[in-house]
Coordinates of C-alpha atoms in Angstrom, one line a residue:
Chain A
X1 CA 0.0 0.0 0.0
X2 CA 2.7 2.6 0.4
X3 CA 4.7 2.4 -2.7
X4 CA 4.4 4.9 -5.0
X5 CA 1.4 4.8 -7.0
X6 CA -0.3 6.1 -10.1
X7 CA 0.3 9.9 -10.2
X8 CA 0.4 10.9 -6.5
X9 CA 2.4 13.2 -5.2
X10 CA 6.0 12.8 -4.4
X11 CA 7.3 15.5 -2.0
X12 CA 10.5 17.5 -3.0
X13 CA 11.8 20.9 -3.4
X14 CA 13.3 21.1 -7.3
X15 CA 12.0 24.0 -9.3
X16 CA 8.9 22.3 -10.6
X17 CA 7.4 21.6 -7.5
X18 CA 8.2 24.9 -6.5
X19 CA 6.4 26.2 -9.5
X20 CA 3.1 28.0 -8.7
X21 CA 0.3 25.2 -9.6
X22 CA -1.7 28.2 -11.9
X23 CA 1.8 27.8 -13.8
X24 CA 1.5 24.6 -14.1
X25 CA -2.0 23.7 -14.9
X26 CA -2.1 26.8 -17.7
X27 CA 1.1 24.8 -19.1
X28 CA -0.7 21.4 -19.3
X29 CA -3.4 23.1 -21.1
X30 CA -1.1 24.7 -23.1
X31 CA 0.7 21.2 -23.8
X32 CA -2.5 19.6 -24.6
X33 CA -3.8 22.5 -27.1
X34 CA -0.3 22.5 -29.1
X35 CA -0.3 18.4 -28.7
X36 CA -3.9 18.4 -30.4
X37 CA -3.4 20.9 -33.0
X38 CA -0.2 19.8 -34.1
X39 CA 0.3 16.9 -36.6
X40 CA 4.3 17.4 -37.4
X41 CA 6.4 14.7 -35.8
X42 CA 9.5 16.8 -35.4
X43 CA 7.9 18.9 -33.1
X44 CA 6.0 16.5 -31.2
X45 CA 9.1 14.8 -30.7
X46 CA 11.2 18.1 -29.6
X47 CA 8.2 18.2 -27.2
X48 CA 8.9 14.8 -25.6
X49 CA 12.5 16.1 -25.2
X50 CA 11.3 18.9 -23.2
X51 CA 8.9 16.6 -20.8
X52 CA 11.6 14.4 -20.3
X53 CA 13.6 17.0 -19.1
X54 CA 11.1 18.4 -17.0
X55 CA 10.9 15.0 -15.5
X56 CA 14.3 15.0 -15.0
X57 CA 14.6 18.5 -12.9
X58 CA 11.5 17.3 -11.2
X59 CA 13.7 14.8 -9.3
X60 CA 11.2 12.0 -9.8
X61 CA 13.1 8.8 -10.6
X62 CA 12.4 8.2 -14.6
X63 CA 11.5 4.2 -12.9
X64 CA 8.7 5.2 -11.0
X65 CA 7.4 7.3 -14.6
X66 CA 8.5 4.0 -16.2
X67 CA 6.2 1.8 -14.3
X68 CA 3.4 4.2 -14.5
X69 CA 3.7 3.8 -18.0
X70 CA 3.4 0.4 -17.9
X71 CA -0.3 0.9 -17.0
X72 CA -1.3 2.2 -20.4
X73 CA 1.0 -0.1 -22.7
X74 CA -2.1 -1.7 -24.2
X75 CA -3.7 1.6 -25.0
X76 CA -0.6 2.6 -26.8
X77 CA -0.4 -0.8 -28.3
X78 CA -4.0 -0.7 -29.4
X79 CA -3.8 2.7 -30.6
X80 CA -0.9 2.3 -32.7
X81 CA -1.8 -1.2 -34.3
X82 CA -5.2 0.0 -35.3
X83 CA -4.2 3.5 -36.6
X84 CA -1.3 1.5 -38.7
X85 CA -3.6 -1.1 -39.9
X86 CA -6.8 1.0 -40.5
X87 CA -5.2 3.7 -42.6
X88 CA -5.5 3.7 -46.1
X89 CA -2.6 4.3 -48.2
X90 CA 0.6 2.8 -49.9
X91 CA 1.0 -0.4 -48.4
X92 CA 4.1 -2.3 -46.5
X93 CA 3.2 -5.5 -45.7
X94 CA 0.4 -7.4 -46.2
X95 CA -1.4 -9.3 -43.5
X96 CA -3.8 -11.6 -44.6
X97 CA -6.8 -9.3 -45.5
X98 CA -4.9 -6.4 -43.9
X99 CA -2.3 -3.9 -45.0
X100 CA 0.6 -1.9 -43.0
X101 CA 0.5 1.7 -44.3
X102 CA 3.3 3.6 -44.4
X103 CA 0.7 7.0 -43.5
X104 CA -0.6 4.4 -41.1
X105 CA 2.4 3.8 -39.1
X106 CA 3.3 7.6 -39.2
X107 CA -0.2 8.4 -37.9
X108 CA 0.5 6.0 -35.4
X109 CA 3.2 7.0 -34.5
X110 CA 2.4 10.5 -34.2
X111 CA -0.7 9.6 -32.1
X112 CA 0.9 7.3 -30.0
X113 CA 3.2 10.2 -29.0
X114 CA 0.1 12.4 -28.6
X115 CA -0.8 10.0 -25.7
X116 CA 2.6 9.6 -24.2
X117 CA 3.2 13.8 -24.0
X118 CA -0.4 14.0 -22.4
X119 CA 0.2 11.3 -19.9
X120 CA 3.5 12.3 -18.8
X121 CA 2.6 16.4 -18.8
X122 CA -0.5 14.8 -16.5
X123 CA 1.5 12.4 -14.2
X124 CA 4.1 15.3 -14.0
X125 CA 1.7 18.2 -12.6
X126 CA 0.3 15.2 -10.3
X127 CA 3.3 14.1 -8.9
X128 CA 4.5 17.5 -8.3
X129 CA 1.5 19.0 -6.6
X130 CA -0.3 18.7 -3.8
X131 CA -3.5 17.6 -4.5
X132 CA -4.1 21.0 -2.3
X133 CA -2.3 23.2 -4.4
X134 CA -3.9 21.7 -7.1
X135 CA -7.4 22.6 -6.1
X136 CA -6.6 25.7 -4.9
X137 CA -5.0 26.3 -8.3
X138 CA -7.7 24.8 -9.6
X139 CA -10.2 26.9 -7.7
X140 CA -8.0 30.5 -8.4
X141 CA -8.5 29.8 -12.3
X142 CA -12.0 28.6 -12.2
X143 CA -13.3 31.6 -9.8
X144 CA -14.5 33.5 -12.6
X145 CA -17.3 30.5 -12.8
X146 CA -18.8 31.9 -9.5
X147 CA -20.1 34.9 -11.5
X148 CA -22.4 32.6 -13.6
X149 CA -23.5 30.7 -10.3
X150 CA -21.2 28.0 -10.6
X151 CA -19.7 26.8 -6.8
X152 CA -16.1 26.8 -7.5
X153 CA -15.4 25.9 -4.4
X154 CA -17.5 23.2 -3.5
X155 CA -16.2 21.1 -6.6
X156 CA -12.4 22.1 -5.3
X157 CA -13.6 20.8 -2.3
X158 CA -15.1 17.6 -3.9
X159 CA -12.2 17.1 -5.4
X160 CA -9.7 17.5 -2.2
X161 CA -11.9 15.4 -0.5
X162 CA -11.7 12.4 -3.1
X163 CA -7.9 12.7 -3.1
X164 CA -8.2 12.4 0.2
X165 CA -10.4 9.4 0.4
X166 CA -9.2 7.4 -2.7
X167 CA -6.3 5.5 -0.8
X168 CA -9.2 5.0 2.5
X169 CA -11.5 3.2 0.1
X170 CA -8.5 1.3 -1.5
X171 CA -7.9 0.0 1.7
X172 CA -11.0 -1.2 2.7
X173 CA -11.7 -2.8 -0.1
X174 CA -9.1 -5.0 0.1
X175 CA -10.6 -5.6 3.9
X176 CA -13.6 -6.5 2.4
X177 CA -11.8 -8.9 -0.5
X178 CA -9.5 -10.7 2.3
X179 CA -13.1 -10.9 4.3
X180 CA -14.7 -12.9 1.7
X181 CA -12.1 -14.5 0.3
X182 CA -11.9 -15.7 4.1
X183 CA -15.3 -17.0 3.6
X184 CA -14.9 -19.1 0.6
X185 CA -15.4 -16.3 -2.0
X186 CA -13.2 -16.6 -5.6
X187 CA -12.7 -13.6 -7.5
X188 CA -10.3 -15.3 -10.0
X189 CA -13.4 -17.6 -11.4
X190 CA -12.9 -18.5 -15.5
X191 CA -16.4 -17.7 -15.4
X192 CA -17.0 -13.9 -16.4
X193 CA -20.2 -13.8 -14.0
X194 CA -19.7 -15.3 -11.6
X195 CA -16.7 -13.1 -11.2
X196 CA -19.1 -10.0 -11.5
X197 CA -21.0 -11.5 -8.7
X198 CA -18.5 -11.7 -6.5
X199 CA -16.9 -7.6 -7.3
X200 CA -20.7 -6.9 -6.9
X201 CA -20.3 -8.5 -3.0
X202 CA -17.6 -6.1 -2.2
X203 CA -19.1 -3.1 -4.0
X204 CA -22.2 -3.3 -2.0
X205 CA -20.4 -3.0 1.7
X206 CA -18.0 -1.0 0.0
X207 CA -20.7 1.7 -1.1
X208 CA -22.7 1.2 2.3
X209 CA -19.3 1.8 4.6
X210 CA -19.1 5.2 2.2
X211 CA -22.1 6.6 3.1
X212 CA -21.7 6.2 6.8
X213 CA -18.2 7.9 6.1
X214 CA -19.7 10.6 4.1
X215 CA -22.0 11.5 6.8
X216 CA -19.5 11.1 9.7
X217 CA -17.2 13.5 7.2
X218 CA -20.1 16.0 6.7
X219 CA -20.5 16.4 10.6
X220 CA -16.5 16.6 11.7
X221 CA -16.6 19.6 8.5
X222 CA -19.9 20.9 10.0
X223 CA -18.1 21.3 13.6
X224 CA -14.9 23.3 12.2
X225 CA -17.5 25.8 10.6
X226 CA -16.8 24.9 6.7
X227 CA -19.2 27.1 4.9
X228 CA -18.2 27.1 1.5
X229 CA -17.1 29.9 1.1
X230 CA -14.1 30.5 -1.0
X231 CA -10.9 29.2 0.4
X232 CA -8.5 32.7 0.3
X233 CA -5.9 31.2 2.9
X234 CA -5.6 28.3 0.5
X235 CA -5.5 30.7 -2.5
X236 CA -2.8 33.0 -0.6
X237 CA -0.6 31.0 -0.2
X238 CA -0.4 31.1 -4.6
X239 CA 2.4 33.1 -5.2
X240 CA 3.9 34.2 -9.2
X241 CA 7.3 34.2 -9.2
X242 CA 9.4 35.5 -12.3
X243 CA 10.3 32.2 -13.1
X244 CA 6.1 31.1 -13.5
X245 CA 5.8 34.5 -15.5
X246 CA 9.1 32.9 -17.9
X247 CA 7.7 30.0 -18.0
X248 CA 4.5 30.7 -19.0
X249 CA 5.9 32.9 -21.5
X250 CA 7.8 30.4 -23.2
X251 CA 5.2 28.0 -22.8
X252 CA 3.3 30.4 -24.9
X253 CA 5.7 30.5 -28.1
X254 CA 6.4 26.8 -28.0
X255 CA 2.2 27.0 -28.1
X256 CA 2.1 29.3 -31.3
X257 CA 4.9 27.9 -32.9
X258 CA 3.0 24.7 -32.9
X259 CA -0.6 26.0 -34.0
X260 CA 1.6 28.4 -36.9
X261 CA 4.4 25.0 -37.8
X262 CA 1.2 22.4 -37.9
Chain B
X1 CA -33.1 32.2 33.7
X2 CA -30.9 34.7 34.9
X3 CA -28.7 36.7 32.2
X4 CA -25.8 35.6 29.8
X5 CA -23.6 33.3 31.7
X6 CA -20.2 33.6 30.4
X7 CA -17.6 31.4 30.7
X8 CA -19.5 28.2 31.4
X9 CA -22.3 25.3 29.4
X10 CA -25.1 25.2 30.2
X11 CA -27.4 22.4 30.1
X12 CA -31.4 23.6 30.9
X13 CA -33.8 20.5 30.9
X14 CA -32.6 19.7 28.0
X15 CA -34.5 16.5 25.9
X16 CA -33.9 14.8 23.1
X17 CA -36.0 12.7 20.7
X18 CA -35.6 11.0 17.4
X19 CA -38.6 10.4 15.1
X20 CA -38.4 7.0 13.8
X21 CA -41.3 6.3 11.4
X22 CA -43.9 5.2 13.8
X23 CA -42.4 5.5 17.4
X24 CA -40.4 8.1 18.8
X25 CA -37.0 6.7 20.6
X26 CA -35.9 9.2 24.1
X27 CA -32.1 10.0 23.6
X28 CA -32.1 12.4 26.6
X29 CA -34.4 13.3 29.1
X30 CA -34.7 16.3 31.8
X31 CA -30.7 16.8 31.5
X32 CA -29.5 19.9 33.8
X33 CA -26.1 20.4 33.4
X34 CA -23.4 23.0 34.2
X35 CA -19.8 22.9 33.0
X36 CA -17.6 25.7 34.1
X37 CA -14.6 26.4 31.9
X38 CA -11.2 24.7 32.8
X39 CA -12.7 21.6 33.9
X40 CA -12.1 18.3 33.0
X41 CA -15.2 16.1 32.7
X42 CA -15.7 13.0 32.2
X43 CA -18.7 11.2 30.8
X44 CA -19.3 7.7 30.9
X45 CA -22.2 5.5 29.5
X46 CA -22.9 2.4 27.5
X47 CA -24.3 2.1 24.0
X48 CA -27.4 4.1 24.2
X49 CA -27.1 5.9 26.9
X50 CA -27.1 9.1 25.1
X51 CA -23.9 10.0 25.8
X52 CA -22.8 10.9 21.5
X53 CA -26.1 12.7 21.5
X54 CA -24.9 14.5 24.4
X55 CA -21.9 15.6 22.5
X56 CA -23.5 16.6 19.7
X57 CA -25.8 18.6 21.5
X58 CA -23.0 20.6 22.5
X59 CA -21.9 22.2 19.7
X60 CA -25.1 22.6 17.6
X61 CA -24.9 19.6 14.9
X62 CA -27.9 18.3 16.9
X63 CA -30.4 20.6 18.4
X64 CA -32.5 19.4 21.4
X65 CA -35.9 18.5 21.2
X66 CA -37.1 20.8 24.4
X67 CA -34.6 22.7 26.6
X68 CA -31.9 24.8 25.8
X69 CA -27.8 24.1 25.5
X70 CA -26.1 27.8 26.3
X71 CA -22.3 27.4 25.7
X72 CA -21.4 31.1 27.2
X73 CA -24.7 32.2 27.4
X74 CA -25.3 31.6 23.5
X75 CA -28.0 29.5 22.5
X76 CA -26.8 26.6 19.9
X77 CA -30.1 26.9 18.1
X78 CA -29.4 30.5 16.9
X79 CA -28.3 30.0 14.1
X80 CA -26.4 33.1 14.0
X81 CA -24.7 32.5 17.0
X82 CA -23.9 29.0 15.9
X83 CA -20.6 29.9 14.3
X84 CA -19.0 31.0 17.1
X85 CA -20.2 28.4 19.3
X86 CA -18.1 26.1 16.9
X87 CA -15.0 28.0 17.2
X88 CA -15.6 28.2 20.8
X89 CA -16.1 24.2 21.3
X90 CA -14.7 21.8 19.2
X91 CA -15.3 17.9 18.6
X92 CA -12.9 15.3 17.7
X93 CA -14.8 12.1 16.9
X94 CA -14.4 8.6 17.4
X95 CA -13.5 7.1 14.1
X96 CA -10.2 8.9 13.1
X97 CA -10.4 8.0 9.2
X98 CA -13.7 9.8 9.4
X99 CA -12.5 12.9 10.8
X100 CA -9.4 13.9 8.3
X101 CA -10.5 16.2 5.7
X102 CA -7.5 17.2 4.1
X103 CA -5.3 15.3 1.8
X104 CA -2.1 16.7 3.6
X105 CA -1.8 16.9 7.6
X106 CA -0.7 20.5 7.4
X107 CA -3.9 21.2 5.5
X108 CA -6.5 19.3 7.5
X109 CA -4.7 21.3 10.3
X110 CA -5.5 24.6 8.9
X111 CA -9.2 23.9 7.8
X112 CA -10.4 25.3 10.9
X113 CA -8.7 28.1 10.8
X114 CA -8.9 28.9 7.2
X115 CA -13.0 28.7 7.5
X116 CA -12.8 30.9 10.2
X117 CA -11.0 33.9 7.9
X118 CA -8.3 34.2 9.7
X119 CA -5.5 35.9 7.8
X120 CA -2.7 33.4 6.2
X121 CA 0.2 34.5 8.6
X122 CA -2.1 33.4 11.7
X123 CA -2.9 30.2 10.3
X124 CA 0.5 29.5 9.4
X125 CA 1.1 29.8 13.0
X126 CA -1.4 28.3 14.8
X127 CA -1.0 25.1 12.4
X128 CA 3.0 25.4 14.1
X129 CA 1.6 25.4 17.2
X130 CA -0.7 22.9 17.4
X131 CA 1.6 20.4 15.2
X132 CA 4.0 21.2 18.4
X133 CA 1.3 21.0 20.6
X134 CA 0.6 17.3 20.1
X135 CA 4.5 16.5 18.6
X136 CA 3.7 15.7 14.9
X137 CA 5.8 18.6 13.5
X138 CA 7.6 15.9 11.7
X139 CA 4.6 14.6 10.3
X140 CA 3.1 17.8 8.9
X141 CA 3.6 17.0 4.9
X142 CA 2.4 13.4 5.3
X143 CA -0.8 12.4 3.8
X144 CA -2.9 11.2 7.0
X145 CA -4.1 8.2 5.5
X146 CA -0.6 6.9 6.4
X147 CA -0.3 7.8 9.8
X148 CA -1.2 5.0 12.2
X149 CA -4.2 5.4 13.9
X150 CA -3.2 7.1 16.9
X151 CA -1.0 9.6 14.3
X152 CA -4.2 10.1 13.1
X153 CA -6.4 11.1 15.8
X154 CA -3.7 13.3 17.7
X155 CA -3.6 15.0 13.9
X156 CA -7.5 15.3 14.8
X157 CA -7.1 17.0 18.1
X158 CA -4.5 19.5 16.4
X159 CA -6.6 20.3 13.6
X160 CA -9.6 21.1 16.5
X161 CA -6.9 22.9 18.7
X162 CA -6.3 25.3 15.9
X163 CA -9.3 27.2 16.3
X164 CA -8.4 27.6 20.0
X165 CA -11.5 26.7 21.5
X166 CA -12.3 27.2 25.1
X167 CA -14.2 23.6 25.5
X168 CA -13.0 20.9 23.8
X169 CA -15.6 17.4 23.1
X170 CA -13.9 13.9 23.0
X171 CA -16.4 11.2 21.7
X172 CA -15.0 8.2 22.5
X173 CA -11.4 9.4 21.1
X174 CA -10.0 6.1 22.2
X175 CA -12.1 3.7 21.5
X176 CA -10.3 2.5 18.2
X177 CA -7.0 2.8 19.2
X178 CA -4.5 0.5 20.5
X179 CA -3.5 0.8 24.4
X180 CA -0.3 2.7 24.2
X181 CA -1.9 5.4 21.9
X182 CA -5.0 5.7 24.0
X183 CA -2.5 6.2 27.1
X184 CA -1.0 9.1 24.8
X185 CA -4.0 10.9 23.9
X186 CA -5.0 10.8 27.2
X187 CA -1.8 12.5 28.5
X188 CA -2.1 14.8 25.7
X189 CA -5.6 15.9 27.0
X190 CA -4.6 16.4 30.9
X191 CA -1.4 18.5 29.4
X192 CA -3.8 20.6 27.4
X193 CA -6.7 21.0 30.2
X194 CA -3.8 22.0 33.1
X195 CA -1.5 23.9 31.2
X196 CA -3.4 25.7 28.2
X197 CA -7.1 25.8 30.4
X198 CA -9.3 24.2 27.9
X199 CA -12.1 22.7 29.4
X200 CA -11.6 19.2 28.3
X201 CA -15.0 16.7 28.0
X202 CA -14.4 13.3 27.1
X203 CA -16.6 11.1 26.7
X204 CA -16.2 7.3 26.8
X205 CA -17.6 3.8 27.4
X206 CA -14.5 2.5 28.9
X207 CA -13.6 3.6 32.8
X208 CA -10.0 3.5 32.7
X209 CA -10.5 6.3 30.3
X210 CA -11.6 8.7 32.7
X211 CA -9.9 8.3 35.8
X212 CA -8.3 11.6 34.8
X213 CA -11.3 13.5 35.4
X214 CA -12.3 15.8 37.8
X215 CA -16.0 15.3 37.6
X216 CA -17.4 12.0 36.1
X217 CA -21.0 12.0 34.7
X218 CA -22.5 9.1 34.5
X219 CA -25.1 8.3 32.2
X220 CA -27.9 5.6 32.2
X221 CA -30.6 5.7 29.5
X222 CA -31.0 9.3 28.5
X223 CA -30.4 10.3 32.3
X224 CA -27.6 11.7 34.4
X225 CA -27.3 8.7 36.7
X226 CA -24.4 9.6 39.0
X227 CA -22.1 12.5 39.2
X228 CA -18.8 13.5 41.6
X229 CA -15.2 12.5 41.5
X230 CA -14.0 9.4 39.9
X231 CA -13.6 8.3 43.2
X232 CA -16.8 9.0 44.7
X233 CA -19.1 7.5 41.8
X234 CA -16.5 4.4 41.7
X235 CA -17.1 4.1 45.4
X236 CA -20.8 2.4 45.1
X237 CA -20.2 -0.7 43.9
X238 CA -24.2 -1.6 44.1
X239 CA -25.0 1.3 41.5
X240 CA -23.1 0.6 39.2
X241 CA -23.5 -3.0 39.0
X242 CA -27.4 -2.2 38.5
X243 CA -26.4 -0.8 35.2
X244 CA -24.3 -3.4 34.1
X245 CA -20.8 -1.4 34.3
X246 CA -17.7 -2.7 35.7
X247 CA -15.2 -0.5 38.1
X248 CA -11.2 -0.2 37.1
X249 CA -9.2 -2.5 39.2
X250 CA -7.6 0.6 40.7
X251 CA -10.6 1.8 42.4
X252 CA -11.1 -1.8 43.8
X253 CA -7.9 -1.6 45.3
X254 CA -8.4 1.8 46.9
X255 CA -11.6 0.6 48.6
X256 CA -10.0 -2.7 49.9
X257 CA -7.1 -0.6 51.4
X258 CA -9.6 2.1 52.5
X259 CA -11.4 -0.8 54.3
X260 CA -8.5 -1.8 56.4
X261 CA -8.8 1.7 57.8
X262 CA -5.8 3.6 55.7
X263 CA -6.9 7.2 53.5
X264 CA -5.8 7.3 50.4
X265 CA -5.1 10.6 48.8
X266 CA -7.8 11.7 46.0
X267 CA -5.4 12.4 43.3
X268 CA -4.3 8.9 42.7
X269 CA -4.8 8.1 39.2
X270 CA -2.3 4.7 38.5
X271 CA -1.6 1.5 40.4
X272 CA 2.1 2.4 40.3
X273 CA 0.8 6.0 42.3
X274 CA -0.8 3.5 44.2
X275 CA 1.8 1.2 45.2
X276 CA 4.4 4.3 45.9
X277 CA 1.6 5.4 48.3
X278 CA 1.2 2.3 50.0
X279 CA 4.8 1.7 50.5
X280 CA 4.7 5.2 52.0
X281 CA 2.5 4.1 54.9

C-alpha cells in the first residue's frame, strides 16, 4: 500500500514543485492544445524532449514514470496497431486481409506520441502537486465561474476530498476482499459472472461503509465551521514568481509555434 | 433564567428525541447540566445511553428537542450564534479516518482556521503550534491516511486545537485505538486541560479512560445517573452493578485498602501512584 502509485504526489523541493500550480495547470493546457493541433512529428518529438527533461529537474526517478507507463502499454499498443492497420494508403506488408500503411504507421506514430506527451505532462503536474495546491490552483482559475453561479469551491472541495479518500477506500476494499475470500469467495473464477457476482459483493459494503463515512465527514466539517465559502488562505498562499511569469511565456511561443508550424 | 452566563455550558432541561417512522426513541431526558470552563469532565455511558447525543448537543450539529444548551450564554439553536459556538467548542470524533478532511496533515490542520477567515500569517502559525502542541511537526507533509491510527487522531485534536476553542468534546477518542496510543492521547488531553485551560470533555464507554477526570458523569438511558469524583461514583459498587458497568481494578484496590482503615489521597490516578503510596504508609 505505500509504494508509490499512479500519479500521486511525491514531495520534494526542485523547481517544478516549487512552480506555482496556476503555472502549471495553464502549461498542461497549453501542452494539450499544441499536442492536439499539431500533426508534425518533429515537433512533437522536440516536445517529448522537453517533458523528459522536465521530468528530469522534477527529481522523480524516470523508474517510477517507467512503471506508471506500464499501466497504459495496451492503450498505446492498441492505438498504434489499429491507426497502422486501419489507414488507407501505400502499403508495406500485407497481412492476410490487412495492410501496413506507411501513413498508417506515421499516424500511429504520431498519435501514440500524442498519448505519451499528455500522460507524462499529467502524471508530472500530479506528482509534483499537492493535491491542495492543485485545487486551490484549480479553484484561483476557475473563480470567474462563480459569477455565472457555478460553486467553484464546493467542486475544489469535492475534489480534495476524493484525493483524500481514494487511498481509504482502496484499503477497505481489500478488507472486504480478504473478508470474503476468508469465507470461501473466488474472484479469479474462468467464469465472467460469476466473477461479477462476487466484485458486486464487495461493492455493495464498500458503497454502504461510504455513506456512513460521508456523513460522519459531513459532521466533523460541519463542527470546524466549513461554509463554503471561497478558500483565500488556500489561494494566498499562490504566489507568481518570475520564473512562473518565464515559463509561462515560453510556454506560450512553444504554443504558437505549434498551432503556426502544424 | 438569569442573564448571559459567560464562561460556562449550560445544560437547561434539556431532551432529546428522534422520530423514527412510527415511534419516537428518548435519547435524553430532563438533562441539567453545568460545565464551568477549565474543567475536566468525564462522561461515561454504554451504547445508548445518550452519551454521543450529548456531544453533539454541545456544539449545535444536533439541536434538542425541548430545553436549551447555552455554551457562554449563547443558545446553539441561533443559528447566528452557531458559528461562534463552533470556534468556541470543538469535537474530535471517534473514528479517526472519518475525521481527516485534508489530503495533507498541514492542511487538515488549517481547515479550521482557514473557515474561520483568519489571515494566512495566523494560520500558518497556529498550524505550528498545534503540530507542536501534540509533537507531529515531523509529520506535517504526510498524507494522514498513512499515519497509524493514533497519528491520526492526535492530527485530529491539532486540527480542532487550531481554532483555540475554550471547551474541547472527545467522543469516545480512544475507543479504536490500541493501548499505548490511548494512554498518549489521554496525557495529551490532561497536558492541554492543566496547562493551556481548555475545558476538556471526554466522553467514553470505557472507565479507565476517565480516571483523569475531575468530575465524572455518569449516564444511564438518557439520564444523568451519578455525578462527583471518579472516586466518589466508583465508590458504590451496588449502582453501578445495576447498570451493568464494571469499576477499574484501581478503584477496587483503593476501597479494599480504605477498608483496612488507611486514606488514600484523591489524586491517585495509577496503580504504580498507588503502590508508591502504600509503601509510604
Amino acid at each position: 500500500m505505500n509504494d508509490i502509485k499512479l500519479g500521486q504526489y511525491v514531495h520534494g523541493y526542485s523547481l517544478i514543485h516549487l512552480l506555482d500550480p496556476r503555472t502549471k495547470i495553464i502549461c498542461c493546457t497549453f501542452i494539450v492544445i499544441s499536442i492536439l493541433s499539431n500533426h508534425n512529428f518533429w515537433y512533437l518529438l522536440a516536445y517529448l524532449g522537453l517533458i523528459l527533461a522536465a521530468i528530469k529537474y522534477s527529481g522523480i526517478p524516470y523508474k517510477s514514470i517507467w512503471r506508471s507507463m506500464r499501466g497504459i502499454r495496451y492503450l498505446l499498443l492498441i492505438t498504434f496497431l489499429f491507426q497502422a492497420v486501419l489507414t488507407p494508403g501505400e502499403g508495406l506488408i500485407q497481412l492476410g486481409a490487412l495492410s501496413v500503411t506507411r501513413e498508417g504507421l506515421s499516424i500511429g506514430l504520431i498519435n501514440l506520441l500524442r498519448l505519451v506527451i499528455l500522460f507524462l505532462g499529467s502524471i508530472l503536474l500530479l506528482m509534483t502537486t499537492t493535491p491542495m495546491k492543485l485545487s486551490a490552483g484549480l479553484e484561483y482559475l476557475l473563480l470567474p465561474l462563480n459569477k455565472i453561479k457555478i460553486p467553484v469551491q464546493h467542486f475544489t472541495t469535492i475534489i480534495s476530498i476524493s484525493f483524500r479518500f481514494i487511498p481509504t477506500l482502496v484499503e477497505e476494499s481489500i478488507i472486504i476482499k480478504d473478508a470474503q475470500r476468508s469465507r470461501g469467495a473466488s474472484f479469479d473464477s474462468p467464469k465472467i459472472f460469476s466473477n461479477i457476482k462476487s466484485y458486486l459483493a464487495i461493492l455493495i459494503p464498500l458503497l454502504a461503509s461510504s455513506m456512513l463515512r460521508a456523513e460522519e465527514l459531513a459532521e466533523a466539517m460541519d463542527s470546524r465551521c466549513y461554509g463554503g465559502n471561497p478558500n483565500q488562505y488556500r489561494m494566498q498562499s499562490l504566489k507568481y514568481r518570475r520564473v512562473d511569469i518565464y515559463l509561462i511565456i515560453f510556454m506560450t511561443m512553444v504554443l504558437f509555434m505549434g498551432l503556426f508550424l502544424g | 433564567m438569569s442573564g448571559r452566563a459567560e464562561n460556562m455550558i449550560q445544560l437547561i432541561d434539556v431532551s432529546k428525541e428522534y422520530k423514527m417512522a412510527d415511534s419516537c426513541r428518548v435519547a435524553l431526558q430532563h438533562i441539567n447540566l453545568t460545565i464551568s470552563e477549565g474543567e475536566y469532565i468525564g462522561i461515561l455511558g454504554l451504547n445508548q445511553s445518550g452519551k454521543s447525543t450529548l456531544a453533539r448537543l454541545l456544539n449545535g450539529l444536533l439541536k434538542p428537542t425541548t430545553g436549551q444548551v447555552l455554551i457562554n450564554g449563547m443558545a446553539t439553536d441561533s443559528p447566528q450564534e452557531i458559528r461562534q459556538i463552533r470556534q468556541l467548542l470543538g469535537m474530535v470524533f471517534q473514528n479517526p479516518d472519518n475525521q481527516l478532511i485534508c489530503p495533507v496533515v498541514e492542511e487538515e490542520i488549517a481547515f479550521g482556521p482557514e473557515n474561520l477567515g483568519l489571515p494566512p500569517e495566523e494560520v500558518n502559525k497556529r498550524v505550528d503550534w498545534a503540530l507542536e502542541l501534540v509533537g507531529m511537526q515531523e509529520m506535517r507533509y504526510h498524507a494522514p491516511h498513512l499515519l497509524s491510527g493514533g497519528q491520526k487522531q492526535k492530527v485530529a485534536l491539532a486540527s480542532v486545537l487550531a481554532m483555540q476553542p475554550r471547551y474541547l468534546v472527545l467522543d469516545e477518542p480512544t475507543s479504536m485505538l490500541d493501548p499505548l496510543s490511548r494512554r498518549e492521547i489521554l496525557e495529551h488531553l490532561c497536558r492541554i486541560n492543566q496547562e493551556n485551560h481548555i475545558t476538556i470533555i471526554l466522553i467514553s464507554h470505557h472507565p479507565e479512560d476517565l480516571l483523569d477526570a475531575k468530575r465524572l458523569i455518569l449516564l444511564h438511558e438518557g439520564s444523568i445517573y451519578m455525578q462527583g469524583t471518579p472516586k466518589e461514583v466508583f465508590k458504590d459498587m451496588e449502582k453501578l452493578k445495576a447498570i451493568g458497568l464494571k469499576r477499574p481494578g484501581l478503584y477496587q484496590l483503593i476501597q479494599q485498602v480504605e477498608e483496612e482503615g488507611y486514606r488514600i489521597d484523591d489524586n491517585i490516578k495509577t496503580i504504580p501512584q498507588l503502590v508508591e503510596m502504600i509503601c509510604r504508609i
